[in-house]
Amino acid sequence: MEDESSTISEQAALVPQQDVHPSDHHQASSEAPLLNNNNNNNNNNAEDMAEAGLSTISTAAAAATTPPPVTTPRSLEMDEWNRTIQSLQRASLIAAHALIIVLLVLMAKWVSQLGGLPSSLRETGNAKLVFNWHPLLMILAFCFMTISSLSFRYHRYFGHYYWHQQQQQQQRTTVKLLHGIGWAVATVCMTVGLVAVFFSHNDRASGFIANLYSLHSWVGIAVLLLYLVQFLVGVGTFTPLLLSGGIFGNATISAASKAKILQIHAFFGPILYISMMLTILLGIQEKEGFIGCGYKVVDNKPDMVPFQHFSKIPAVCKQSHAVGFCILAMGLCTMFTLHQMDKPKYRQHAE
């Protein structure tokens, strides 16, 4: 999702810059051709390291020549505001994980009200119960997507408790691994959840039901396909598997190519997360339509104050409403936590 782009930028900020002078940069630039001439036989990894090193020197030199920002009352106010925002994002991170637990409890109760779960997806004559696996697994996948997406914010808000500066590379590897595992589990949940729909709709004993006729199903298939592409590209590019160099030959991908792929990967991550959330909400609405959540208006009077008839809404529909609101709240907390509030362009307006 919003992957390690923010992590990379934070680590770059830790590079010592006070000892770099423009003359040092000029010297490094003049020595670069000599280094290239002496290392013509170096492999691609060495070239990538050289490019990265020159890029770091150039960035550090540019930062050294940039005058420090002028401290003004407005900038101080902005600093205080940013600290407040970070505290709110930390609270939002905790709230998102707490909502996962609440959501799983609500889902257990809702599935129970819908009749429970069969022992097998292939159970015949019980299509409605087989279908119950679908919403359960899709929402479980969304929970793992949430954990996976927020994994790149753990070090920012809680890193000082269990991570140290000298463990940055290990930190990145751990976060990448957690991110990839979360999306992998979500992929399995979504795949099995989709299979449950086809099994329940194609059960001869229960009667055949049409497939892929609703907006929810069309949007769901599109989101799943995009999700699989995003997942495979992420695993093949950014996950160094043991002794294999990555599924797609990770060791042969240059640093420049990874940076380009990372831009697209980071863009589509939040889009897929929001799309998944909206698709689930569409599915809940469709399920409520099948159940019949409306009530009969009596006394030949318009229903001008619907909250007075709240008790007439079926309990199973109230439960699905609670599930939907919990999903929406969890998605909002996640997106708020992931958003980078301290971008330089925001600060420019305060100076």
Short mmCIF file of C-alpha atoms in Angstrom, two decimals, residues 173-296:
data_model
loop_
_atom_site.label_atom_id
_atom_site.label_comp_id
_atom_site.label_asym_id
_atom_site.label_seq_id
_atom_site.Cartn_x
_atom_site.Cartn_y
_atom_site.Cartn_z
CA THR A 173 13.37 -6.07 6.21
CA THR A 174 10.99 -6.81 9.09
CA VAL A 175 8.46 -4.23 7.90
CA LYS A 176 8.62 -5.50 4.32
CA LEU A 177 8.11 -9.06 5.53
CA LEU A 178 5.11 -8.08 7.66
CA HIS A 179 3.67 -6.05 4.79
CA GLY A 180 4.05 -8.92 2.34
CA ILE A 181 2.66 -11.57 4.71
CA GLY A 182 -0.41 -9.45 5.41
CA TRP A 183 -1.19 -9.03 1.74
CA ALA A 184 -0.49 -12.71 1.07
CA VAL A 185 -2.98 -13.82 3.74
CA ALA A 186 -5.50 -11.32 2.38
CA THR A 187 -5.04 -12.79 -1.10
CA VAL A 188 -5.82 -16.29 0.17
CA CYS A 189 -8.90 -15.05 2.04
CA MET A 190 -10.24 -13.21 -1.00
CA THR A 191 -9.66 -16.17 -3.30
CA VAL A 192 -11.43 -18.65 -1.02
CA GLY A 193 -14.22 -16.12 -0.41
CA LEU A 194 -14.78 -15.80 -4.15
CA VAL A 195 -14.82 -19.57 -4.57
CA ALA A 196 -17.50 -19.79 -1.86
CA VAL A 197 -19.84 -17.64 -3.97
CA PHE A 198 -19.55 -19.90 -7.01
CA PHE A 199 -20.02 -23.04 -4.92
CA SER A 200 -23.16 -21.66 -3.29
CA HIS A 201 -24.64 -20.37 -6.56
CA ASN A 202 -23.91 -23.57 -8.48
CA ASP A 203 -25.32 -26.03 -5.94
CA ARG A 204 -27.80 -28.25 -7.77
CA ALA A 205 -29.48 -29.42 -4.57
CA SER A 206 -30.23 -25.84 -3.48
CA GLY A 207 -31.07 -24.54 -6.94
CA PHE A 208 -28.83 -22.69 -9.34
CA ILE A 209 -28.36 -18.93 -8.95
CA ALA A 210 -26.96 -16.50 -11.53
CA ASN A 211 -23.36 -15.37 -11.15
CA LEU A 212 -21.72 -11.99 -11.73
CA TYR A 213 -24.90 -10.04 -12.42
CA SER A 214 -24.62 -7.28 -9.79
CA LEU A 215 -22.53 -4.12 -9.58
CA HIS A 216 -20.93 -5.50 -6.42
CA SER A 217 -19.68 -8.58 -8.26
CA TRP A 218 -18.30 -6.63 -11.21
CA VAL A 219 -16.48 -4.14 -9.02
CA GLY A 220 -15.26 -6.98 -6.81
CA ILE A 221 -13.70 -8.88 -9.72
CA ALA A 222 -11.98 -5.72 -10.98
CA VAL A 223 -10.57 -4.95 -7.52
CA LEU A 224 -9.39 -8.54 -7.08
CA LEU A 225 -7.54 -8.53 -10.41
CA LEU A 226 -5.84 -5.21 -9.63
CA TYR A 227 -5.00 -6.53 -6.19
CA LEU A 228 -3.30 -9.62 -7.63
CA VAL A 229 -1.22 -7.50 -10.02
CA GLN A 230 -0.20 -5.18 -7.17
CA PHE A 231 0.69 -8.12 -4.94
CA LEU A 232 2.75 -9.97 -7.54
CA VAL A 233 4.66 -6.85 -8.57
CA GLY A 234 5.35 -6.01 -4.93
CA VAL A 235 6.59 -9.49 -4.09
CA GLY A 236 8.65 -9.79 -7.25
CA THR A 237 10.29 -6.40 -6.89
CA PHE A 238 10.69 -5.59 -3.22
CA THR A 239 10.75 -8.92 -1.37
CA PRO A 240 14.20 -10.61 -1.39
CA LEU A 241 13.42 -14.31 -1.04
CA LEU A 242 16.17 -16.47 0.46
CA LEU A 243 18.82 -17.55 -2.06
CA SER A 244 16.52 -16.70 -4.97
CA GLY A 245 16.91 -12.97 -5.37
CA GLY A 246 13.14 -12.51 -5.59
CA ILE A 247 10.47 -14.18 -7.67
CA PHE A 248 11.20 -12.06 -10.74
CA GLY A 249 14.97 -12.01 -10.27
CA ASN A 250 15.07 -9.27 -7.67
CA ALA A 251 18.86 -9.18 -7.75
CA THR A 252 18.83 -8.09 -11.41
CA ILE A 253 16.46 -5.13 -10.93
CA SER A 254 18.35 -1.84 -10.80
CA ALA A 255 17.83 0.71 -8.07
CA ALA A 256 16.41 3.18 -10.61
CA SER A 257 13.85 0.63 -11.81
CA LYS A 258 12.82 -0.16 -8.25
CA ALA A 259 12.30 3.54 -7.57
CA LYS A 260 10.03 3.85 -10.61
CA ILE A 261 8.04 0.77 -9.65
CA LEU A 262 7.78 2.02 -6.08
CA GLN A 263 6.08 5.21 -7.26
CA ILE A 264 3.33 3.23 -8.99
CA HIS A 265 3.12 0.70 -6.17
CA ALA A 266 2.67 3.42 -3.55
CA PHE A 267 0.00 5.12 -5.68
CA PHE A 268 -2.16 2.05 -6.21
CA GLY A 269 -1.89 0.77 -2.62
CA PRO A 270 -4.28 3.29 -1.03
CA ILE A 271 -6.56 3.16 -4.07
CA LEU A 272 -6.91 -0.61 -3.72
CA TYR A 273 -7.52 -0.30 0.01
CA ILE A 274 -10.33 2.22 -0.47
CA SER A 275 -11.75 0.21 -3.38
CA MET A 276 -11.82 -2.91 -1.22
CA MET A 277 -13.65 -1.04 1.52
CA LEU A 278 -16.26 0.34 -0.89
CA THR A 279 -16.74 -3.07 -2.51
CA ILE A 280 -17.43 -4.65 0.88
CA LEU A 281 -19.95 -1.92 1.70
CA LEU A 282 -21.65 -2.57 -1.65
CA GLY A 283 -21.81 -6.26 -0.78
CA ILE A 284 -23.36 -5.59 2.62
CA GLN A 285 -26.00 -3.39 0.97
CA GLU A 286 -26.75 -6.13 -1.54
CA LYS A 287 -27.06 -8.75 1.21
CA GLU A 288 -29.44 -6.49 3.15
CA GLY A 289 -31.59 -6.23 0.04
CA PHE A 290 -31.89 -10.02 -0.09
CA ILE A 291 -32.72 -10.20 3.61
CA GLY A 292 -35.30 -7.43 3.47
CA CYS A 293 -34.42 -4.73 5.97
CA GLY A 294 -37.43 -2.52 5.34
CA TYR A 295 -40.57 -2.37 7.48
CA LYS A 296 -44.20 -1.81 6.62
#
